[in-house]
Short mmCIF file of N, CA and C in Angstrom, two decimals:
data_model
loop_
_atom_site.label_atom_id
_atom_site.label_comp_id
_atom_site.label_asym_id
_atom_site.label_seq_id
_atom_site.Cartn_x
_atom_site.Cartn_y
_atom_site.Cartn_z
N ALA E 1 93.05 28.10 80.54
CA ALA E 1 92.42 29.12 81.34
C ALA E 1 92.38 28.66 82.78
N PRO E 2 92.62 29.57 83.71
CA PRO E 2 92.58 29.19 85.12
C PRO E 2 91.15 28.83 85.54
N LEU E 3 91.06 27.88 86.45
CA LEU E 3 89.75 27.47 86.95
C LEU E 3 89.35 28.43 88.05
N SER E 4 88.21 29.11 87.88
CA SER E 4 87.84 30.17 88.79
C SER E 4 86.85 29.76 89.87
N SER E 5 86.24 28.61 89.72
CA SER E 5 85.25 28.22 90.71
C SER E 5 85.20 26.70 90.83
N ILE E 6 84.49 26.23 91.83
CA ILE E 6 84.33 24.80 92.03
C ILE E 6 83.56 24.19 90.86
N GLU E 7 82.63 24.99 90.28
CA GLU E 7 81.87 24.50 89.12
C GLU E 7 82.80 24.24 87.94
N ASP E 8 83.81 25.12 87.74
CA ASP E 8 84.78 24.92 86.67
C ASP E 8 85.59 23.65 86.89
N VAL E 9 85.99 23.43 88.13
CA VAL E 9 86.78 22.24 88.45
C VAL E 9 85.95 20.99 88.19
N VAL E 10 84.71 20.98 88.66
CA VAL E 10 83.83 19.82 88.46
C VAL E 10 83.56 19.62 86.97
N SER E 11 83.31 20.71 86.25
CA SER E 11 83.05 20.63 84.81
C SER E 11 84.24 20.02 84.07
N GLN E 12 85.45 20.49 84.37
CA GLN E 12 86.63 19.97 83.70
C GLN E 12 86.90 18.52 84.09
N ALA E 13 86.66 18.18 85.35
CA ALA E 13 86.84 16.79 85.79
C ALA E 13 85.84 15.88 85.08
N LEU E 14 84.60 16.31 84.97
CA LEU E 14 83.59 15.52 84.29
C LEU E 14 83.95 15.36 82.81
N PHE E 15 84.44 16.42 82.21
CA PHE E 15 84.87 16.35 80.82
C PHE E 15 85.99 15.32 80.65
N GLY E 16 86.97 15.35 81.55
CA GLY E 16 88.06 14.37 81.49
C GLY E 16 87.56 12.95 81.66
N VAL E 17 86.62 12.75 82.57
CA VAL E 17 86.04 11.42 82.77
C VAL E 17 85.31 10.95 81.51
N LEU E 18 84.57 11.86 80.87
CA LEU E 18 83.85 11.49 79.65
C LEU E 18 84.80 11.12 78.52
N VAL E 19 85.85 11.89 78.32
CA VAL E 19 86.82 11.58 77.27
C VAL E 19 87.53 10.25 77.58
N GLY E 20 87.89 10.05 78.85
CA GLY E 20 88.47 8.77 79.25
C GLY E 20 87.50 7.63 79.05
N GLY E 21 86.23 7.87 79.32
CA GLY E 21 85.20 6.86 79.10
C GLY E 21 85.08 6.48 77.63
N VAL E 22 85.21 7.47 76.76
CA VAL E 22 85.19 7.20 75.31
C VAL E 22 86.33 6.26 74.94
N ALA E 23 87.52 6.52 75.47
CA ALA E 23 88.68 5.67 75.18
C ALA E 23 88.44 4.25 75.71
N CYS E 24 87.83 4.14 76.87
CA CYS E 24 87.53 2.80 77.44
C CYS E 24 86.52 2.05 76.59
N ILE E 25 85.51 2.75 76.12
CA ILE E 25 84.50 2.11 75.25
C ILE E 25 85.16 1.62 73.97
N GLU E 26 86.02 2.42 73.40
CA GLU E 26 86.73 2.02 72.18
C GLU E 26 87.60 0.78 72.43
N ALA E 27 88.32 0.78 73.55
CA ALA E 27 89.16 -0.37 73.88
C ALA E 27 88.32 -1.61 74.12
N ALA E 28 87.17 -1.45 74.78
CA ALA E 28 86.28 -2.60 75.02
C ALA E 28 85.75 -3.14 73.70
N CYS E 29 85.38 -2.27 72.78
CA CYS E 29 84.92 -2.71 71.45
C CYS E 29 86.01 -3.50 70.74
N ALA E 30 87.23 -2.99 70.79
CA ALA E 30 88.34 -3.69 70.15
C ALA E 30 88.56 -5.05 70.79
N ALA E 31 88.53 -5.12 72.10
CA ALA E 31 88.76 -6.40 72.79
C ALA E 31 87.69 -7.41 72.44
N ILE E 32 86.43 -6.99 72.43
CA ILE E 32 85.33 -7.90 72.10
C ILE E 32 85.47 -8.40 70.66
N LEU E 33 85.74 -7.48 69.74
CA LEU E 33 85.85 -7.86 68.33
C LEU E 33 87.02 -8.81 68.07
N VAL E 34 88.20 -8.51 68.60
CA VAL E 34 89.35 -9.37 68.28
C VAL E 34 89.26 -10.71 68.99
N ARG E 35 88.66 -10.76 70.16
CA ARG E 35 88.50 -12.06 70.83
C ARG E 35 87.48 -12.92 70.11
N ARG E 36 86.41 -12.32 69.67
CA ARG E 36 85.35 -13.09 69.03
C ARG E 36 85.69 -13.48 67.60
N TYR E 37 86.26 -12.56 66.81
CA TYR E 37 86.42 -12.82 65.37
C TYR E 37 87.86 -13.03 64.91
N ALA E 38 88.84 -12.69 65.71
CA ALA E 38 90.23 -12.83 65.26
C ALA E 38 91.00 -13.88 66.06
N GLY E 39 90.33 -14.58 66.95
CA GLY E 39 91.00 -15.64 67.72
C GLY E 39 92.11 -15.13 68.60
N PHE E 40 91.98 -13.93 69.10
CA PHE E 40 93.02 -13.37 69.96
C PHE E 40 92.81 -13.88 71.38
N PRO E 41 93.80 -14.12 72.17
CA PRO E 41 95.21 -13.77 71.96
C PRO E 41 95.97 -14.83 71.15
N HIS E 42 96.80 -14.36 70.28
CA HIS E 42 97.75 -15.19 69.55
C HIS E 42 98.96 -14.34 69.24
N ARG E 43 100.01 -14.94 68.75
CA ARG E 43 101.29 -14.25 68.60
C ARG E 43 101.44 -13.49 67.28
N LEU E 44 100.37 -13.32 66.56
CA LEU E 44 100.38 -12.58 65.30
C LEU E 44 101.35 -13.20 64.29
N THR E 45 101.40 -14.52 64.25
CA THR E 45 102.28 -15.21 63.30
C THR E 45 101.50 -15.77 62.12
N GLU E 46 100.18 -15.84 62.22
CA GLU E 46 99.35 -16.33 61.12
C GLU E 46 98.77 -15.13 60.38
N ALA E 47 98.94 -15.11 59.06
CA ALA E 47 98.56 -13.94 58.28
C ALA E 47 97.08 -13.60 58.40
N LEU E 48 96.19 -14.58 58.29
CA LEU E 48 94.76 -14.30 58.33
C LEU E 48 94.33 -13.77 59.70
N LYS E 49 94.81 -14.41 60.75
CA LYS E 49 94.47 -13.95 62.10
C LYS E 49 95.04 -12.56 62.38
N THR E 50 96.23 -12.31 61.88
CA THR E 50 96.85 -11.00 62.08
C THR E 50 96.07 -9.93 61.32
N ALA E 51 95.66 -10.24 60.08
CA ALA E 51 94.89 -9.28 59.29
C ALA E 51 93.55 -8.98 59.97
N LYS E 52 92.87 -10.01 60.46
CA LYS E 52 91.61 -9.81 61.18
C LYS E 52 91.84 -8.97 62.44
N PHE E 53 92.92 -9.28 63.14
CA PHE E 53 93.25 -8.53 64.36
C PHE E 53 93.42 -7.05 64.04
N LEU E 54 94.23 -6.74 63.03
CA LEU E 54 94.50 -5.35 62.69
C LEU E 54 93.27 -4.63 62.15
N LEU E 55 92.46 -5.32 61.38
CA LEU E 55 91.25 -4.72 60.82
C LEU E 55 90.23 -4.43 61.91
N LEU E 56 90.02 -5.39 62.80
CA LEU E 56 89.00 -5.22 63.83
C LEU E 56 89.48 -4.32 64.97
N ALA E 57 90.75 -4.44 65.33
CA ALA E 57 91.27 -3.63 66.44
C ALA E 57 91.44 -2.18 66.05
N ALA E 58 91.78 -1.94 64.79
CA ALA E 58 92.09 -0.56 64.41
C ALA E 58 90.92 0.16 63.74
N PRO E 59 90.74 0.03 62.44
CA PRO E 59 89.75 0.91 61.80
C PRO E 59 88.31 0.67 62.27
N VAL E 60 87.96 -0.57 62.59
CA VAL E 60 86.58 -0.84 62.99
C VAL E 60 86.30 -0.33 64.40
N SER E 61 87.12 -0.72 65.35
CA SER E 61 86.84 -0.29 66.73
C SER E 61 87.10 1.21 66.93
N ALA E 62 87.95 1.80 66.11
CA ALA E 62 88.22 3.23 66.24
C ALA E 62 87.01 4.08 65.88
N VAL E 63 86.05 3.50 65.18
CA VAL E 63 84.83 4.23 64.85
C VAL E 63 84.09 4.64 66.12
N ALA E 64 84.12 3.78 67.15
CA ALA E 64 83.43 4.11 68.41
C ALA E 64 84.02 5.38 69.02
N GLY E 65 85.34 5.45 69.13
CA GLY E 65 85.97 6.64 69.70
C GLY E 65 85.79 7.86 68.82
N ALA E 66 85.88 7.64 67.50
CA ALA E 66 85.77 8.76 66.57
C ALA E 66 84.35 9.32 66.50
N THR E 67 83.38 8.52 66.89
CA THR E 67 81.99 9.00 66.92
C THR E 67 81.68 9.67 68.26
N LEU E 68 82.04 8.99 69.34
CA LEU E 68 81.70 9.49 70.67
C LEU E 68 82.59 10.65 71.11
N GLY E 69 83.88 10.61 70.79
CA GLY E 69 84.81 11.64 71.23
C GLY E 69 84.41 13.04 70.78
N PRO E 70 84.28 13.27 69.47
CA PRO E 70 83.87 14.60 69.03
C PRO E 70 82.47 15.00 69.52
N THR E 71 81.60 14.01 69.72
CA THR E 71 80.27 14.32 70.26
C THR E 71 80.40 14.89 71.67
N VAL E 72 81.26 14.29 72.48
CA VAL E 72 81.51 14.81 73.83
C VAL E 72 82.09 16.22 73.74
N LEU E 73 83.01 16.44 72.81
CA LEU E 73 83.61 17.77 72.66
C LEU E 73 82.57 18.82 72.28
N VAL E 74 81.66 18.45 71.37
CA VAL E 74 80.61 19.40 70.96
C VAL E 74 79.67 19.68 72.13
N LEU E 75 79.22 18.62 72.81
CA LEU E 75 78.29 18.80 73.93
C LEU E 75 78.91 19.60 75.08
N ALA E 76 80.23 19.47 75.26
CA ALA E 76 80.91 20.22 76.32
C ALA E 76 81.24 21.65 75.91
N GLY E 77 81.01 21.97 74.64
CA GLY E 77 81.29 23.32 74.17
C GLY E 77 82.73 23.56 73.78
N HIS E 78 83.53 22.50 73.67
CA HIS E 78 84.94 22.64 73.29
C HIS E 78 85.15 22.57 71.78
N LEU E 79 84.09 22.27 71.04
CA LEU E 79 84.19 22.12 69.59
C LEU E 79 82.88 22.63 68.98
N PRO E 80 82.95 23.50 67.96
CA PRO E 80 81.70 23.92 67.32
C PRO E 80 81.09 22.75 66.55
N PRO E 81 79.77 22.71 66.46
CA PRO E 81 79.12 21.57 65.77
C PRO E 81 79.60 21.37 64.34
N ASP E 82 79.94 22.46 63.64
CA ASP E 82 80.39 22.28 62.25
C ASP E 82 81.80 21.70 62.17
N GLY E 83 82.51 21.58 63.29
CA GLY E 83 83.83 20.95 63.30
C GLY E 83 83.79 19.48 63.66
N TRP E 84 82.58 18.94 63.88
CA TRP E 84 82.44 17.56 64.33
C TRP E 84 83.04 16.57 63.33
N LEU E 85 82.69 16.68 62.04
CA LEU E 85 83.14 15.70 61.04
C LEU E 85 84.66 15.71 60.89
N THR E 86 85.24 16.88 60.79
CA THR E 86 86.70 16.97 60.66
C THR E 86 87.38 16.38 61.89
N ASN E 87 86.86 16.67 63.06
CA ASN E 87 87.44 16.14 64.29
C ASN E 87 87.25 14.63 64.35
N ALA E 88 86.10 14.12 63.90
CA ALA E 88 85.85 12.68 63.92
C ALA E 88 86.82 11.95 63.00
N ILE E 89 87.07 12.50 61.83
CA ILE E 89 88.00 11.87 60.89
C ILE E 89 89.41 11.89 61.46
N THR E 90 89.81 13.02 62.04
CA THR E 90 91.14 13.12 62.65
C THR E 90 91.27 12.15 63.81
N TRP E 91 90.25 12.07 64.64
CA TRP E 91 90.24 11.17 65.80
C TRP E 91 90.38 9.72 65.32
N TRP E 92 89.60 9.36 64.30
CA TRP E 92 89.63 8.00 63.77
C TRP E 92 91.02 7.68 63.20
N ALA E 93 91.58 8.59 62.42
CA ALA E 93 92.90 8.35 61.81
C ALA E 93 93.97 8.20 62.88
N GLY E 94 93.94 9.06 63.89
CA GLY E 94 94.93 8.98 64.96
C GLY E 94 94.82 7.69 65.76
N ASP E 95 93.59 7.31 66.10
CA ASP E 95 93.40 6.06 66.86
C ASP E 95 93.78 4.85 66.02
N THR E 96 93.42 4.87 64.74
CA THR E 96 93.76 3.75 63.87
C THR E 96 95.26 3.60 63.75
N LEU E 97 95.97 4.69 63.54
CA LEU E 97 97.43 4.63 63.43
C LEU E 97 98.03 4.11 64.73
N GLY E 98 97.57 4.64 65.85
CA GLY E 98 98.09 4.19 67.14
C GLY E 98 97.86 2.71 67.39
N ILE E 99 96.68 2.24 67.05
CA ILE E 99 96.36 0.82 67.25
C ILE E 99 97.18 -0.06 66.32
N VAL E 100 97.25 0.32 65.03
CA VAL E 100 97.99 -0.50 64.06
C VAL E 100 99.46 -0.62 64.44
N VAL E 101 100.02 0.43 65.00
CA VAL E 101 101.43 0.39 65.36
C VAL E 101 101.65 -0.23 66.73
N PHE E 102 100.93 0.23 67.72
CA PHE E 102 101.27 -0.14 69.09
C PHE E 102 100.62 -1.44 69.58
N ALA E 103 99.44 -1.80 69.08
CA ALA E 103 98.82 -3.06 69.53
C ALA E 103 99.69 -4.27 69.17
N PRO E 104 100.20 -4.39 67.94
CA PRO E 104 101.09 -5.52 67.65
C PRO E 104 102.38 -5.48 68.46
N MET E 105 102.92 -4.28 68.69
CA MET E 105 104.15 -4.19 69.49
C MET E 105 103.90 -4.67 70.91
N ILE E 106 102.79 -4.27 71.48
CA ILE E 106 102.46 -4.72 72.84
C ILE E 106 102.24 -6.23 72.85
N ALA E 107 101.52 -6.73 71.85
CA ALA E 107 101.28 -8.18 71.78
C ALA E 107 102.60 -8.95 71.68
N ILE E 108 103.52 -8.43 70.90
CA ILE E 108 104.82 -9.10 70.73
C ILE E 108 105.55 -9.17 72.07
N PHE E 109 105.56 -8.08 72.80
CA PHE E 109 106.31 -8.06 74.06
C PHE E 109 105.58 -8.78 75.19
N VAL E 110 104.25 -8.74 75.19
CA VAL E 110 103.49 -9.39 76.26
C VAL E 110 103.41 -10.90 76.05
N LEU E 111 103.14 -11.32 74.81
CA LEU E 111 102.95 -12.74 74.53
C LEU E 111 104.27 -13.48 74.30
N GLY E 112 105.33 -12.75 74.08
CA GLY E 112 106.62 -13.39 73.85
C GLY E 112 106.81 -13.78 72.40
N PRO E 113 108.02 -14.22 72.05
CA PRO E 113 108.34 -14.48 70.65
C PRO E 113 107.69 -15.73 70.07
N GLY E 114 107.41 -16.72 70.86
CA GLY E 114 106.79 -17.95 70.34
C GLY E 114 107.68 -18.66 69.35
N ASP E 115 107.05 -19.38 68.40
CA ASP E 115 107.78 -20.18 67.41
C ASP E 115 108.49 -19.33 66.36
N ALA E 116 108.03 -18.11 66.17
CA ALA E 116 108.62 -17.27 65.12
C ALA E 116 110.03 -16.82 65.48
N GLY E 117 110.37 -16.86 66.72
CA GLY E 117 111.70 -16.43 67.14
C GLY E 117 111.70 -14.98 67.55
N ALA E 118 112.52 -14.69 68.52
CA ALA E 118 112.58 -13.35 69.08
C ALA E 118 113.04 -12.33 68.05
N PHE E 119 114.06 -12.69 67.26
CA PHE E 119 114.60 -11.73 66.31
C PHE E 119 113.53 -11.25 65.35
N ARG E 120 112.75 -12.20 64.80
CA ARG E 120 111.73 -11.84 63.81
C ARG E 120 110.68 -10.92 64.43
N GLN E 121 110.20 -11.25 65.60
CA GLN E 121 109.15 -10.43 66.19
C GLN E 121 109.67 -9.07 66.63
N TYR E 122 110.88 -9.01 67.16
CA TYR E 122 111.42 -7.72 67.56
C TYR E 122 111.76 -6.87 66.33
N PHE E 123 112.15 -7.53 65.24
CA PHE E 123 112.38 -6.82 63.99
C PHE E 123 111.07 -6.19 63.50
N VAL E 124 109.99 -6.96 63.55
CA VAL E 124 108.68 -6.44 63.15
C VAL E 124 108.29 -5.27 64.05
N ALA E 125 108.51 -5.39 65.34
CA ALA E 125 108.19 -4.30 66.27
C ALA E 125 109.01 -3.05 65.92
N ALA E 126 110.27 -3.22 65.60
CA ALA E 126 111.11 -2.08 65.24
C ALA E 126 110.61 -1.43 63.95
N MET E 127 110.19 -2.26 62.97
CA MET E 127 109.67 -1.71 61.72
C MET E 127 108.37 -0.94 61.95
N LEU E 128 107.52 -1.45 62.83
CA LEU E 128 106.28 -0.74 63.16
C LEU E 128 106.59 0.61 63.81
N ALA E 129 107.57 0.63 64.68
CA ALA E 129 107.97 1.89 65.32
C ALA E 129 108.49 2.88 64.27
N LEU E 130 109.26 2.39 63.31
CA LEU E 130 109.76 3.26 62.24
C LEU E 130 108.62 3.79 61.38
N VAL E 131 107.64 2.94 61.08
CA VAL E 131 106.48 3.39 60.31
C VAL E 131 105.75 4.50 61.07
N PHE E 132 105.59 4.31 62.36
CA PHE E 132 104.92 5.31 63.18
C PHE E 132 105.68 6.64 63.12
N VAL E 133 106.97 6.61 63.31
CA VAL E 133 107.78 7.83 63.28
C VAL E 133 107.68 8.49 61.90
N ALA E 134 107.73 7.69 60.85
CA ALA E 134 107.65 8.24 59.49
C ALA E 134 106.30 8.89 59.24
N VAL E 135 105.22 8.25 59.66
CA VAL E 135 103.88 8.81 59.46
C VAL E 135 103.72 10.11 60.26
N VAL E 136 104.17 10.12 61.49
CA VAL E 136 104.08 11.34 62.30
C VAL E 136 104.90 12.46 61.65
N ALA E 137 106.09 12.14 61.16
CA ALA E 137 106.92 13.15 60.50
C ALA E 137 106.25 13.67 59.24
N LEU E 138 105.67 12.77 58.44
CA LEU E 138 104.98 13.20 57.22
C LEU E 138 103.76 14.05 57.54
N CYS E 139 103.00 13.66 58.53
CA CYS E 139 101.83 14.45 58.93
C CYS E 139 102.27 15.84 59.39
N GLY E 140 103.32 15.91 60.17
CA GLY E 140 103.83 17.19 60.62
C GLY E 140 104.30 18.04 59.45
N HIS E 141 105.02 17.41 58.51
CA HIS E 141 105.53 18.12 57.33
C HIS E 141 104.39 18.68 56.49
N PHE E 142 103.41 17.81 56.15
CA PHE E 142 102.32 18.25 55.30
C PHE E 142 101.39 19.22 56.02
N GLY E 143 101.24 19.06 57.32
CA GLY E 143 100.46 20.02 58.10
C GLY E 143 101.10 21.40 58.06
N ARG E 144 102.42 21.43 58.20
CA ARG E 144 103.17 22.69 58.14
C ARG E 144 103.03 23.31 56.74
N LYS E 145 103.16 22.49 55.70
CA LYS E 145 103.03 22.99 54.33
C LYS E 145 101.63 23.54 54.09
N ASN E 146 100.63 22.84 54.61
CA ASN E 146 99.25 23.30 54.46
C ASN E 146 99.03 24.64 55.15
N ARG E 147 99.57 24.78 56.36
CA ARG E 147 99.46 26.06 57.07
C ARG E 147 100.16 27.17 56.29
N GLU E 148 101.36 26.89 55.77
CA GLU E 148 102.09 27.89 55.01
C GLU E 148 101.32 28.31 53.76
N ALA E 149 100.72 27.32 53.06
CA ALA E 149 99.95 27.62 51.85
C ALA E 149 98.72 28.46 52.20
N THR E 150 98.08 28.13 53.31
CA THR E 150 96.90 28.88 53.72
C THR E 150 97.27 30.31 54.06
N VAL E 151 98.35 30.49 54.80
CA VAL E 151 98.81 31.85 55.16
C VAL E 151 99.19 32.61 53.89
N ALA E 152 99.88 31.95 52.98
CA ALA E 152 100.29 32.62 51.73
C ALA E 152 99.06 33.02 50.91
N MET E 153 98.07 32.11 50.83
CA MET E 153 96.87 32.39 50.04
C MET E 153 96.10 33.56 50.65
N HIS E 154 95.90 33.50 51.96
CA HIS E 154 95.15 34.58 52.60
C HIS E 154 95.97 35.86 52.66
N GLY E 155 97.27 35.72 52.79
CA GLY E 155 98.14 36.89 52.78
C GLY E 155 98.08 37.59 51.44
N ALA E 156 98.11 36.82 50.34
CA ALA E 156 98.04 37.41 49.00
C ALA E 156 96.68 38.07 48.78
N THR E 157 95.62 37.42 49.26
CA THR E 157 94.28 37.99 49.11
C THR E 157 94.18 39.29 49.90
N ALA E 158 94.69 39.28 51.12
CA ALA E 158 94.66 40.49 51.94
C ALA E 158 95.49 41.59 51.30
N SER E 159 96.63 41.22 50.74
CA SER E 159 97.49 42.21 50.08
C SER E 159 96.78 42.80 48.86
N ASP E 160 96.12 41.96 48.06
CA ASP E 160 95.37 42.46 46.90
C ASP E 160 94.24 43.39 47.32
N LEU E 161 93.55 43.03 48.41
CA LEU E 161 92.48 43.88 48.91
C LEU E 161 93.03 45.22 49.39
N ALA E 162 94.16 45.17 50.06
CA ALA E 162 94.77 46.41 50.56
C ALA E 162 95.17 47.32 49.41
N VAL E 163 95.76 46.75 48.37
CA VAL E 163 96.17 47.56 47.21
C VAL E 163 94.94 48.16 46.53
N GLY E 164 93.90 47.35 46.33
CA GLY E 164 92.67 47.84 45.70
C GLY E 164 92.01 48.93 46.54
N PHE E 165 91.95 48.73 47.84
CA PHE E 165 91.38 49.72 48.74
C PHE E 165 92.19 51.01 48.70
N ASN E 166 93.51 50.88 48.73
CA ASN E 166 94.39 52.04 48.69
C ASN E 166 94.20 52.82 47.39
N ASN E 167 94.11 52.11 46.25
CA ASN E 167 93.90 52.78 44.97
C ASN E 167 92.57 53.52 44.94
N ARG E 168 91.53 52.86 45.44
CA ARG E 168 90.20 53.48 45.42
C ARG E 168 90.14 54.69 46.36
N ILE E 169 90.69 54.56 47.53
CA ILE E 169 90.63 55.64 48.51
C ILE E 169 91.54 56.80 48.08
N SER E 170 92.61 56.48 47.37
CA SER E 170 93.53 57.54 46.91
C SER E 170 92.80 58.53 46.00
N GLY E 171 91.95 58.03 45.13
CA GLY E 171 91.18 58.92 44.24
C GLY E 171 90.27 59.83 45.04
N HIS E 172 89.59 59.28 46.03
CA HIS E 172 88.71 60.09 46.87
C HIS E 172 89.50 61.12 47.68
N LEU E 173 90.66 60.72 48.17
CA LEU E 173 91.49 61.66 48.93
C LEU E 173 91.96 62.81 48.05
N GLU E 174 92.29 62.54 46.79
CA GLU E 174 92.71 63.59 45.86
C GLU E 174 91.58 64.59 45.62
N ILE E 175 90.36 64.08 45.50
CA ILE E 175 89.20 64.97 45.31
C ILE E 175 89.04 65.87 46.54
N LEU E 176 89.15 65.26 47.73
CA LEU E 176 89.02 66.04 48.97
C LEU E 176 90.13 67.08 49.08
N ARG E 177 91.34 66.72 48.70
CA ARG E 177 92.46 67.68 48.74
C ARG E 177 92.21 68.83 47.75
N SER E 178 91.70 68.50 46.58
CA SER E 178 91.41 69.54 45.58
C SER E 178 90.33 70.48 46.09
N LEU E 179 89.30 69.94 46.70
CA LEU E 179 88.24 70.79 47.25
C LEU E 179 88.77 71.67 48.38
N ASP E 180 89.64 71.09 49.22
CA ASP E 180 90.23 71.87 50.32
C ASP E 180 91.11 73.00 49.75
N PHE E 181 91.87 72.68 48.71
CA PHE E 181 92.72 73.69 48.07
C PHE E 181 91.85 74.81 47.48
N LEU E 182 90.75 74.41 46.81
CA LEU E 182 89.84 75.38 46.22
C LEU E 182 89.21 76.25 47.30
N ARG E 183 88.83 75.67 48.43
CA ARG E 183 88.23 76.43 49.53
C ARG E 183 89.21 77.47 50.06
N HIS E 184 90.48 77.08 50.20
CA HIS E 184 91.49 78.03 50.68
C HIS E 184 91.80 79.10 49.64
N ALA E 185 91.79 78.72 48.38
CA ALA E 185 92.10 79.68 47.32
C ALA E 185 91.00 80.71 47.16
N VAL E 186 89.78 80.30 47.23
CA VAL E 186 88.65 81.20 47.02
C VAL E 186 88.33 81.96 48.30
N GLY E 187 88.58 81.34 49.42
CA GLY E 187 88.26 81.95 50.71
C GLY E 187 86.83 81.60 51.09
N ALA E 188 86.37 82.29 52.08
CA ALA E 188 85.02 82.03 52.56
C ALA E 188 84.03 82.57 51.55
N MET E 189 83.14 81.76 51.09
CA MET E 189 82.14 82.17 50.11
C MET E 189 80.77 81.87 50.69
N PRO E 190 79.92 82.89 50.71
CA PRO E 190 78.57 82.64 51.23
C PRO E 190 77.82 81.71 50.25
N PRO E 191 76.87 80.98 50.78
CA PRO E 191 76.11 80.04 49.94
C PRO E 191 75.41 80.69 48.76
N GLU E 192 74.95 81.95 48.90
CA GLU E 192 74.21 82.59 47.80
C GLU E 192 75.14 82.93 46.63
N ASN E 193 76.44 83.07 46.86
CA ASN E 193 77.39 83.33 45.78
C ASN E 193 77.83 82.05 45.09
N PHE E 194 77.55 80.93 45.68
CA PHE E 194 78.00 79.65 45.14
C PHE E 194 77.08 79.29 44.04
#
């Protein structure tokens, strides 16, 4: 929608700052958690440290964004309150996927290959990118299927309602036509003769 006043511009700018602030809070939570409990920075070559990194950076820290983000949307009027939980789950899943895929890739390229060798780390980065593409494709596919099923279900219900309504109204229309035919056949009849 076009911005019609300075208040709209300020409102939208404030909204953008708040959403950006949510992302910063989530990133700060992830940084604090992985530095304190996962021994980061490291090259993600040790299984336990890598597992801690992925657990703390992704699903745990994503809770901050998934809680605050939809709250900002509800308070700003961009999301109805009953949509908060669904939006929070979607927000959490999206952030978790993004962190699980892209945080290790960034770490690999920023920290360098280390002792594991460049081929191994770049291979892992390529596999993570493929996982990301596959998950996005699957989400798109199943989202499309879900929309199609919903349209088909509601379309069938609407069609059944239309047929039922048509059948019911058809009987009433026949009665009205019969009465109209009778009125024309008999002609004008005063009420006392009826």
